[in-house]
Coordinates of C-alpha atoms in Angstrom, one line a residue:
X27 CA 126.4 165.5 204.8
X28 CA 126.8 167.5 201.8
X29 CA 126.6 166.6 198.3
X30 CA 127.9 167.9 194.8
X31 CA 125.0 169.2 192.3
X32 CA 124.0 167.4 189.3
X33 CA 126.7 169.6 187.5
X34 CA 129.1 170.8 189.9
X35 CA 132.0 172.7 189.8
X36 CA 133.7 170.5 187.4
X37 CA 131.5 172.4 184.1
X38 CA 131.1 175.7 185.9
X39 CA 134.0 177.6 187.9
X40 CA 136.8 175.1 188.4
X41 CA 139.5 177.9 189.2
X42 CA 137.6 178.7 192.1
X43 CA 138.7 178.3 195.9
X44 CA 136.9 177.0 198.7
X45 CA 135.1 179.6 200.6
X46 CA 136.9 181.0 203.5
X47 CA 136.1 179.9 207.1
X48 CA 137.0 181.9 210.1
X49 CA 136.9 180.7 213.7
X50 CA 138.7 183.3 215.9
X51 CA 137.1 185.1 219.3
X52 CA 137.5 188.7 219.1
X53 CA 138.8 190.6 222.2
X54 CA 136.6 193.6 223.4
X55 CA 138.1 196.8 221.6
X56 CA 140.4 194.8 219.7
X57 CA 140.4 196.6 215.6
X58 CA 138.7 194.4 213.6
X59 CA 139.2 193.8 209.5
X60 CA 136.6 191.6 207.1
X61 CA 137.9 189.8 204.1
X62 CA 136.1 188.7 201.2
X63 CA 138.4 186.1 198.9
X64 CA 137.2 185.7 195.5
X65 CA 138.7 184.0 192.8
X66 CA 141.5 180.9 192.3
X67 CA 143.2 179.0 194.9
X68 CA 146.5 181.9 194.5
X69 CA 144.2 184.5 195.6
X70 CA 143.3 182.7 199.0
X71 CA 146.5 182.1 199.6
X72 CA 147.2 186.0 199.0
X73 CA 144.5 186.1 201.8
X74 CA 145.8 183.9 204.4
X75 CA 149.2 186.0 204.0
X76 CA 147.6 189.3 204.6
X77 CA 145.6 188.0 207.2
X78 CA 148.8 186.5 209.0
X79 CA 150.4 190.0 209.0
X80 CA 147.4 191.4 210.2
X81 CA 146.5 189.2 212.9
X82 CA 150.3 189.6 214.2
X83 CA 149.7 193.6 214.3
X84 CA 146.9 192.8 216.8
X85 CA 143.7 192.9 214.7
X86 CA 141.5 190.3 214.3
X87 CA 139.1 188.8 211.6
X88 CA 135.7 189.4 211.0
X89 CA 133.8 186.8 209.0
X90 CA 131.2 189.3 208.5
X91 CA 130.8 193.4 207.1
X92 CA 129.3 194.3 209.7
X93 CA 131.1 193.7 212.5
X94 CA 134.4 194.9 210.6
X95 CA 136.6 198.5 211.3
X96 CA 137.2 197.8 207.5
X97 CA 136.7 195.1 204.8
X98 CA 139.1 193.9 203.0
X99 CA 138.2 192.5 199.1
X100 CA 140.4 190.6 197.1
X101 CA 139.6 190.4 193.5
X102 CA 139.1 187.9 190.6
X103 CA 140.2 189.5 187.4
X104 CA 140.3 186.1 185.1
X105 CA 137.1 186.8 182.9
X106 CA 134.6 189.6 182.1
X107 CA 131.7 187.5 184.2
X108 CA 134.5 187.2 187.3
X109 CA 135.4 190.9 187.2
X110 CA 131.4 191.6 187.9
X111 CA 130.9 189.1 190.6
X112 CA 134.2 191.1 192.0
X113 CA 132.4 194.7 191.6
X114 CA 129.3 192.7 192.8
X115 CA 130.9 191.9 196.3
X116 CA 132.9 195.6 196.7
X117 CA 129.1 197.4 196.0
X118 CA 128.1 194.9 198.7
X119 CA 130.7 195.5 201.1
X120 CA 130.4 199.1 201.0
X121 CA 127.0 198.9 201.3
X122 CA 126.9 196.7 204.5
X123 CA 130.2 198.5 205.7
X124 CA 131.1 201.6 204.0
X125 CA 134.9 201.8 204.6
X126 CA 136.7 199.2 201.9
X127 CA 140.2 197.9 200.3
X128 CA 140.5 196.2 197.4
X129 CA 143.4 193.9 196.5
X130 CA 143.8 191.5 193.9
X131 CA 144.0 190.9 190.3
X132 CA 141.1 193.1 189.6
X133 CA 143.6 195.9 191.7
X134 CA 145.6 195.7 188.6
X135 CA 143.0 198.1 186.7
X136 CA 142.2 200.8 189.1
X137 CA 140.1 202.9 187.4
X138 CA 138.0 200.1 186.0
X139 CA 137.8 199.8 189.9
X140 CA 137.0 203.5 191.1
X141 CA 135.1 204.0 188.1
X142 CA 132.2 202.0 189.4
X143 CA 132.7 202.7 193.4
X144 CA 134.5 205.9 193.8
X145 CA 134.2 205.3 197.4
X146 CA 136.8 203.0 198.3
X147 CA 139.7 203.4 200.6
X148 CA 142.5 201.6 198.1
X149 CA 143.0 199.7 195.3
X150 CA 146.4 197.7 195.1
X151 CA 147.1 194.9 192.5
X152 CA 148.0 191.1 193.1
X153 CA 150.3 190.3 195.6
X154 CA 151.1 193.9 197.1
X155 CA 150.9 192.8 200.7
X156 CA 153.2 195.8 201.9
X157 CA 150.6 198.3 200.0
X158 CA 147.5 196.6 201.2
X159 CA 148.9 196.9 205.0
X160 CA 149.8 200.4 204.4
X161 CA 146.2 201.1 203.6
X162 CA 145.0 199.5 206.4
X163 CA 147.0 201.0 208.9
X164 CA 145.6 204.0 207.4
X165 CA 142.1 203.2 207.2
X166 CA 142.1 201.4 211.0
X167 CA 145.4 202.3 213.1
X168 CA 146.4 198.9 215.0
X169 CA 146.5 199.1 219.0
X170 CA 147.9 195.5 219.7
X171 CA 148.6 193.9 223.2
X172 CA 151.5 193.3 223.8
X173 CA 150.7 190.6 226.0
X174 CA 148.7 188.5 223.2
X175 CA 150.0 190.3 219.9
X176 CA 153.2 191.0 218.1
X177 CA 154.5 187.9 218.5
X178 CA 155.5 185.3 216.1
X179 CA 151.9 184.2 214.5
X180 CA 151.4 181.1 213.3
X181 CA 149.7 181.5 210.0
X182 CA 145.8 182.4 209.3
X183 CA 144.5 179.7 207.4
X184 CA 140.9 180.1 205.6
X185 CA 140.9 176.4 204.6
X186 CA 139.9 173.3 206.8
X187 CA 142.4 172.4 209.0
X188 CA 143.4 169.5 207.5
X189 CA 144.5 170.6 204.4
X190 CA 146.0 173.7 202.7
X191 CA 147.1 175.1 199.4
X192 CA 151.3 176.0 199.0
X193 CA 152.1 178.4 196.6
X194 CA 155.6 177.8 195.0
X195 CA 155.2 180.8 192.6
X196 CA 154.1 183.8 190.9
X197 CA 153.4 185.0 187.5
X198 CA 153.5 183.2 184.3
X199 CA 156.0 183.3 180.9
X200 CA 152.9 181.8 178.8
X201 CA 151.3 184.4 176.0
X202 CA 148.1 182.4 175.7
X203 CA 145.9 185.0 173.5
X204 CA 143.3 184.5 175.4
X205 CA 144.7 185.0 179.4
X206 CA 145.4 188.6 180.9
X207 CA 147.3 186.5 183.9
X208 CA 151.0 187.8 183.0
X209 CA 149.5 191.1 182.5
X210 CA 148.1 191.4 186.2
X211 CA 150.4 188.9 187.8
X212 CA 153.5 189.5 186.1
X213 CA 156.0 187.0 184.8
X214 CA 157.0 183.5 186.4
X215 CA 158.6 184.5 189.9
X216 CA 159.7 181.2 191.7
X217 CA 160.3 180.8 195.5
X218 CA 163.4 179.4 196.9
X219 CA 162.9 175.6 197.8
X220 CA 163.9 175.7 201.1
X221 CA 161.4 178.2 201.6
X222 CA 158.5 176.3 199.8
X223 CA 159.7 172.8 201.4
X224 CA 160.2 175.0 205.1
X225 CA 156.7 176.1 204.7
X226 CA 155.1 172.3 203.8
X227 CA 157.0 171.4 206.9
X228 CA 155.3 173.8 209.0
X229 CA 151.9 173.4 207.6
X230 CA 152.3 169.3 208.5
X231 CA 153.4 170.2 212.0
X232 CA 150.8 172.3 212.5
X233 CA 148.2 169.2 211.4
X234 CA 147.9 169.7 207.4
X235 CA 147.3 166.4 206.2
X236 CA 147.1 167.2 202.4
X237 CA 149.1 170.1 200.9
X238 CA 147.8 171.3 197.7
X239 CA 150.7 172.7 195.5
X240 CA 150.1 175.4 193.3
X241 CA 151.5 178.1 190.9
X242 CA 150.6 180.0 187.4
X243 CA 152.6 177.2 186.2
X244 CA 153.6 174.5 188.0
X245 CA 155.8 172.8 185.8
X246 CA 157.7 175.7 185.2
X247 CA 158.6 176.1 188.4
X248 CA 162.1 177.0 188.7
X249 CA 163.1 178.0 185.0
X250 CA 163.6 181.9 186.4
X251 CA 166.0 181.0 188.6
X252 CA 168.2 178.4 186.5
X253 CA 166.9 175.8 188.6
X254 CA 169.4 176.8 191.5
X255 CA 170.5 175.0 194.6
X256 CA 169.0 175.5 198.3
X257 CA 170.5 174.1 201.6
X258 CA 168.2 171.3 202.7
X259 CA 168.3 168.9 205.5
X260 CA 172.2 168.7 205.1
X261 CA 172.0 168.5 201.1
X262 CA 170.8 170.6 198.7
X263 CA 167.6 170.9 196.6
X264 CA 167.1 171.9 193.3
X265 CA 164.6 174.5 192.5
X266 CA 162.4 171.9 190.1
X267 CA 159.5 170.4 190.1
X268 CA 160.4 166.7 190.3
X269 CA 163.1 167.9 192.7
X270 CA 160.2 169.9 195.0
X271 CA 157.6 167.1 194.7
X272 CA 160.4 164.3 195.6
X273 CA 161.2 166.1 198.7
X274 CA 157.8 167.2 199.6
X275 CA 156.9 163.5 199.6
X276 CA 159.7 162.4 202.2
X277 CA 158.1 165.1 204.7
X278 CA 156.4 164.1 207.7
X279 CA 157.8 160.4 208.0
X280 CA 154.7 158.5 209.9
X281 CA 152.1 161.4 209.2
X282 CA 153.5 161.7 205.8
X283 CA 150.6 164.2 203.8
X284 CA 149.5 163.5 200.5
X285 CA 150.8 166.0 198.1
X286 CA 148.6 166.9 195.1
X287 CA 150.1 168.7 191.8
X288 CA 147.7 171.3 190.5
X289 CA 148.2 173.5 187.0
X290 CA 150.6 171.4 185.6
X291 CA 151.7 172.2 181.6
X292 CA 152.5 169.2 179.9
X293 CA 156.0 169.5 179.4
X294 CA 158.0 166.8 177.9
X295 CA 160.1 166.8 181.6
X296 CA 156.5 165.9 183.5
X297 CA 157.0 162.5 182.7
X298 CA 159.9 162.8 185.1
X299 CA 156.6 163.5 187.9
X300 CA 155.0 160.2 187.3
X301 CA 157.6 157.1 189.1
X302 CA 157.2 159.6 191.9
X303 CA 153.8 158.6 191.9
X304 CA 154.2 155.2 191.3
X305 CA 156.4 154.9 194.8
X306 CA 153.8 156.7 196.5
X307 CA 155.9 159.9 197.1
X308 CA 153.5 162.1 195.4
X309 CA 149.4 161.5 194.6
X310 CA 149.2 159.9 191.4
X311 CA 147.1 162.9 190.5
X312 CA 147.8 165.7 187.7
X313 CA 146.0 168.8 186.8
X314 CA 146.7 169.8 183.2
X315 CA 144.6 172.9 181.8
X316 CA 145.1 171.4 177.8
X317 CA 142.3 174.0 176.9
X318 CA 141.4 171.8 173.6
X319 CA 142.6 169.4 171.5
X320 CA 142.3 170.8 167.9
X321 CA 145.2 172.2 166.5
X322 CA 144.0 174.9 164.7
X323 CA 142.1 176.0 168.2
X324 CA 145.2 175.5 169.9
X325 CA 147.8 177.6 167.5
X326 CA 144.8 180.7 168.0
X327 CA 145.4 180.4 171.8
X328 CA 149.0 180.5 171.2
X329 CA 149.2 177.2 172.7
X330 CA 151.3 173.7 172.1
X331 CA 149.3 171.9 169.3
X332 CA 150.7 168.7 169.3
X333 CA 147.4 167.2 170.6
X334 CA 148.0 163.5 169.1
X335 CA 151.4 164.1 171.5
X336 CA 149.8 164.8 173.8
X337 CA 147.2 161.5 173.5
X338 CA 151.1 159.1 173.5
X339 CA 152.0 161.1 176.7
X340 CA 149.2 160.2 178.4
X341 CA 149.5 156.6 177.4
X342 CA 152.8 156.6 179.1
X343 CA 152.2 158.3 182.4
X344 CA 149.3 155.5 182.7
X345 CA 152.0 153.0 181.5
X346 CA 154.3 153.6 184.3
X347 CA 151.5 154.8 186.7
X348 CA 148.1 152.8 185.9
X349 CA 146.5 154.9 189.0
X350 CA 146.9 158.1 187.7
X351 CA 144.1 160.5 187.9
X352 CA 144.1 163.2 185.5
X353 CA 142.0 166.7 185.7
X354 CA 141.9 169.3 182.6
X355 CA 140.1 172.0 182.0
X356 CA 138.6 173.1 178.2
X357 CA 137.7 176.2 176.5
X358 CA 134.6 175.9 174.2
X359 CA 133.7 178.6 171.4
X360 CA 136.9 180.0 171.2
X361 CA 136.8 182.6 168.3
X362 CA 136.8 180.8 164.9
X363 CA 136.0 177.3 166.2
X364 CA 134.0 175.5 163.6
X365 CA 131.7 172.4 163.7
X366 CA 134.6 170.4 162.7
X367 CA 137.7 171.3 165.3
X368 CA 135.2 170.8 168.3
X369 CA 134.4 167.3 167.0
X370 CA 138.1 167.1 166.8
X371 CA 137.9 168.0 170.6
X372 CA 134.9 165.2 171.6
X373 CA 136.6 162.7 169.3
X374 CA 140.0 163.5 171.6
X375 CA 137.9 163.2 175.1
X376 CA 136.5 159.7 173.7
X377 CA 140.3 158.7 173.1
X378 CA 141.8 160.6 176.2
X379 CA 139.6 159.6 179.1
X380 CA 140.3 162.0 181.7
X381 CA 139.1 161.4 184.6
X382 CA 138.2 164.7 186.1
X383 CA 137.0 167.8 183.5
X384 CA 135.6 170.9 183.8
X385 CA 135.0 173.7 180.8
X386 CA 134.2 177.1 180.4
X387 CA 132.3 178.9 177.2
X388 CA 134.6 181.5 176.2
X389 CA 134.1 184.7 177.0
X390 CA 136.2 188.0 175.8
X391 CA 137.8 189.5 179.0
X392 CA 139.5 193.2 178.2
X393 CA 142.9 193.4 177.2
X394 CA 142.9 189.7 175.7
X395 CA 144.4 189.3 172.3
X396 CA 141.4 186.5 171.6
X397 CA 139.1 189.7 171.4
X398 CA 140.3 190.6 167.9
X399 CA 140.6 187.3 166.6
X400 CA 137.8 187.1 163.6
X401 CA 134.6 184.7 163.7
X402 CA 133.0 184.6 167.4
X403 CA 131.2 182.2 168.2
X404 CA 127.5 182.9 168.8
X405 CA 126.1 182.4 172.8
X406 CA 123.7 180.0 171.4
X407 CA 126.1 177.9 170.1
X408 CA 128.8 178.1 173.0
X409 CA 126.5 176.8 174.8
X410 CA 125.2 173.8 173.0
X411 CA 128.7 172.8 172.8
X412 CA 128.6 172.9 176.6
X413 CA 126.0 171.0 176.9
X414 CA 127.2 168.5 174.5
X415 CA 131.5 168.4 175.9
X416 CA 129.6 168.3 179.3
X417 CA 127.2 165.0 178.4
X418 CA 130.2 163.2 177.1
X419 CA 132.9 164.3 179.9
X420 CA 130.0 163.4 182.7
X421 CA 129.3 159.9 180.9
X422 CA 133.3 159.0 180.9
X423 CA 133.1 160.2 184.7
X424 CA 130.3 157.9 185.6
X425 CA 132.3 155.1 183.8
X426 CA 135.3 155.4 185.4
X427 CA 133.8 155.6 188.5
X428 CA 131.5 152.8 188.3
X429 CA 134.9 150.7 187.6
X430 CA 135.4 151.6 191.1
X431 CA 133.1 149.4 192.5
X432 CA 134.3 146.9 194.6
X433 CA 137.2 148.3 195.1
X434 CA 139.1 149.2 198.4
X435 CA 140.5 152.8 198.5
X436 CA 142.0 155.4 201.0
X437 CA 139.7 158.6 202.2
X438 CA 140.3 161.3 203.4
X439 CA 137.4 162.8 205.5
X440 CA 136.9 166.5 204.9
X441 CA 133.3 166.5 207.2
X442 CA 131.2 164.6 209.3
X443 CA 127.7 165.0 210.5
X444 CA 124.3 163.2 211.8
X445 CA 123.6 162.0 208.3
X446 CA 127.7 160.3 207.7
X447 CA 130.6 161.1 206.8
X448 CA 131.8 163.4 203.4
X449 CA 135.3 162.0 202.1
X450 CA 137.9 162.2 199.0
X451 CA 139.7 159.7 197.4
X452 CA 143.7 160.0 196.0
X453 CA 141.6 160.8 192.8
X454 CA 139.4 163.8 194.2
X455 CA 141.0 167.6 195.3
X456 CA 138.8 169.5 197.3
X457 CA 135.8 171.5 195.6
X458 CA 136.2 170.7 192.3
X459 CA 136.5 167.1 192.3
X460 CA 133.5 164.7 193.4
X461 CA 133.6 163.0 197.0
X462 CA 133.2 159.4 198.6
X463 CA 130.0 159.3 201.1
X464 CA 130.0 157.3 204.0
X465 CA 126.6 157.0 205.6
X466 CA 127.2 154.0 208.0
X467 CA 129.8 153.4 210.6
X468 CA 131.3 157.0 210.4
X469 CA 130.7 157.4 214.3
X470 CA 134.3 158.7 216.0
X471 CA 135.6 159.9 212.4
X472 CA 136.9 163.7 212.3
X473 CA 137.7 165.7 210.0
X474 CA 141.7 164.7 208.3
X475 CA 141.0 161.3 209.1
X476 CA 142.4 158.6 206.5
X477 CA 141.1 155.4 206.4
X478 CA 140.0 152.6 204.3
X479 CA 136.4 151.8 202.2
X480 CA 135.2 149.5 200.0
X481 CA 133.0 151.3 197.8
X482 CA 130.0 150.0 197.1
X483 CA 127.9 152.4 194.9
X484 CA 129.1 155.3 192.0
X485 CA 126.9 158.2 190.6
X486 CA 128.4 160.3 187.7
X487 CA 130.8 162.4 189.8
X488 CA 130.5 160.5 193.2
X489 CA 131.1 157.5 195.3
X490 CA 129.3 155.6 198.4
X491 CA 131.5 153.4 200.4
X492 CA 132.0 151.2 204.4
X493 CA 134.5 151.5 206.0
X494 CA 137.0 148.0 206.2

């Protein structure tokens, strides 16, 4: 039964995706690709599309370099420490393997790329799934049987069965000073909604029990194409957010999913978001990255900085919704920040009480405008602010959860072993969240399971419950 570290993801890395899994036999003499997915929850997504073509063309996935034709990297480009852990894993694959691609937002700077390993097959940016098939073909010709292959796949997925992430776009129209995003991913790019709402469909036939909706910018979704109209179910759906989430929740009608918002902006139209929650259409869950709370901080990202709005927004979603979970991630020692504006950022937490944070020490990441702003913040100092946002976000966390006690809550289980079973709440997404142990009466639970606890203990980022 696993169990989050003292300081989990929640202070280190929350952009990051769950580590792929891979399950499929491999047919003697059948060409054989690795993948290594680093980065955000986009980028695995990214993943499981290439893989999907792939696997239709007759190859098949290797969870390993060594028993791979070719591996297959995709890239994290979002900050300097990122884009080393990404070099990291290409040296490793060539040395374990020899014969590489590399895809991803990191594929966006090529040189940077065969600067450091000459030796690679390809480098294509975010996204390219036509360029990255071209060099595979390339690198390892397919020879699929038409028996088993080129048929219609159903998609690869790299996440647990029971749940899986749904992209709805691509890009972003923010200029934050301190994100290289637009520059790798381009700007906002917005599926159709019958396509995104098609896909959910599919994913909960095929068993997802939780879809996991994410984008650049989720609220945005939409904007670049006017907020036109798809045929749907006999009607029509608008290409909007409260429009996508109120029709994602209708899906599935006895095995309907839970549907969780991530990388939401706090746009004044969110509030239309929250009576969806309230009717139980949509988890009362929201993931807003609000980066800081001081405004001077916030005008030298280039962001809103209408904090004390932001403080009377919040008081309204929990107005209408009382349940509502909310997730943020913050930026400490941006360039400039004095003594005073991150006090003006603890003082906010103390007011805001999110549920769910995680931070970051700031870091310069090339091409960012944030590099030439004046006054960085010394590493020292970065990080005894990170020690100190940390202390006060895990005490609010251990609060809120301890108000918890006694109360009965739906789970869903994500694993189960000897020792019990490992479970989330409404209030927990998967990896970056904490989790709800169950170490007596799990026997005969699996894996997408819901059912009902009381819980009966809380820690600072985690809850023990029984089963009712």
């Amino acid at each position: 039964m696993s169990q989050n570290p003292p300081m989990p993801n929640l202070g280190l890395r929350p952009d990051l995706a769950p580590k792929p899994s891979f399950s499929e036999p491999i047919r003697p003499g059948q060409p054989t690709i690795g993948m290594v997915s680093l980065g955000c929850p986009k980028a695995l997504v990214d993943s499981e599309r290439i893989l999907t073509r792939l696997r239709a063309e007759g190859y098949a996935i290797s969870p390993d370099y060594k028993g791979a034709d070719a591996v297959i990297v995709n890239t994290c480009g979002f900050l300097d420490s990122a884009k080393a852990e990404s070099l990291e894993a290409i040296g490793e694959a060539l040395a374990e393997n020899g014969r590489v691609i590399v895809t991803g937002c990191l594929g966006a700077e090529p040189e940077y790329i065969t600067g450091a390993h000459p030796k690679v097959l390809a480098v294509t940016g975010p996204h390219q799934y036509e360029a990255v098939l071209d060099a595979v073909h390339k690198a390892v010709p397919a020879k699929p049987d038409p028996f088993i292959d080129l048929l219609p796949a159903t998609a690869v997925s790299l996440t647990p069965r029971h749940y899986s992430y749904l992209k709805i776009s691509e890009g972003c129209n923010h200029k934050c000073k301190f994100c290289i995003i637009p520059d790798m991913r381009g700007q906002l790019a917005s599926r159709p909604a019958h396509a995104v709402l098609r896909e959910a469909e599919k994913l909960i036939e095929a068993g997802v029990r939780e879809l996991l909706v994410i984008s650049q910018d989720t609220s945005a979704y939409g904007v670049d194409r006017k907020h036109d109209l798809s045929p749907w179910k006999g009607g029509e759906v608008r290409a909007h957010i409260t429009d996508l989430a109120r029709a994602m929740g209708h899906l599935g009608g006895e095995t309907k999913p839970w549907v969780r918002l991530h990388y939401v902006y706090p746009y004044p139209h969110v509030r239309q978001l929250i009576p969806l929650m309230a009717e139980g259409l949509i988890l009362p869950y929201l993931d807003i990255p609000f980066q800081h709370a001081d405004p001077g901080v916030l005008r030298r990202m280039a962001r809103p900085a209408a904090a004390a709005k932001t403080l009377d927004e919040i008081a309204a979603w929990r107005s209408v919704c009382p349940d509502i979970t909310l997730r943020s991630t913050f930026i400490v020692g941006y360039p400039g920040e004095t003594e005073a504006e991150f006090q003006t950022l603890l003082d906010w937490m103390d007011e805001a009480q999110l549920d769910r944070v995680g931070c970051f020490q700031y870091e310069n990441v090339a091409g960012a405008r944030s590099n030439d702003l004046p006054d960085h913040v010394p590493d020292e100092v970065k990080q005894q602010r990170w020690d100190r946002f940390m202390e006060k976000a895990q005490a609010i966390s251990e609060a809120k959860l301890e108000a918890k006690v006694g109360h009965t809550l739906q789970v869903i289980v994500d694993e189960v072993d000897d020792e019990g079973a490992t479970c989330r709440t409404m209030a927990d997404a998967p990896e970056i969240d904490g989790n709800l142990f169950i170490d007596e009466g799990f026997e005969g639970l699996n894996p997408g399971d819901m059912v009902t606890v009381t819980v009966e203990e809380a820690g600072e980022y985690d809850l023990w419950g029984k089963r009712v």
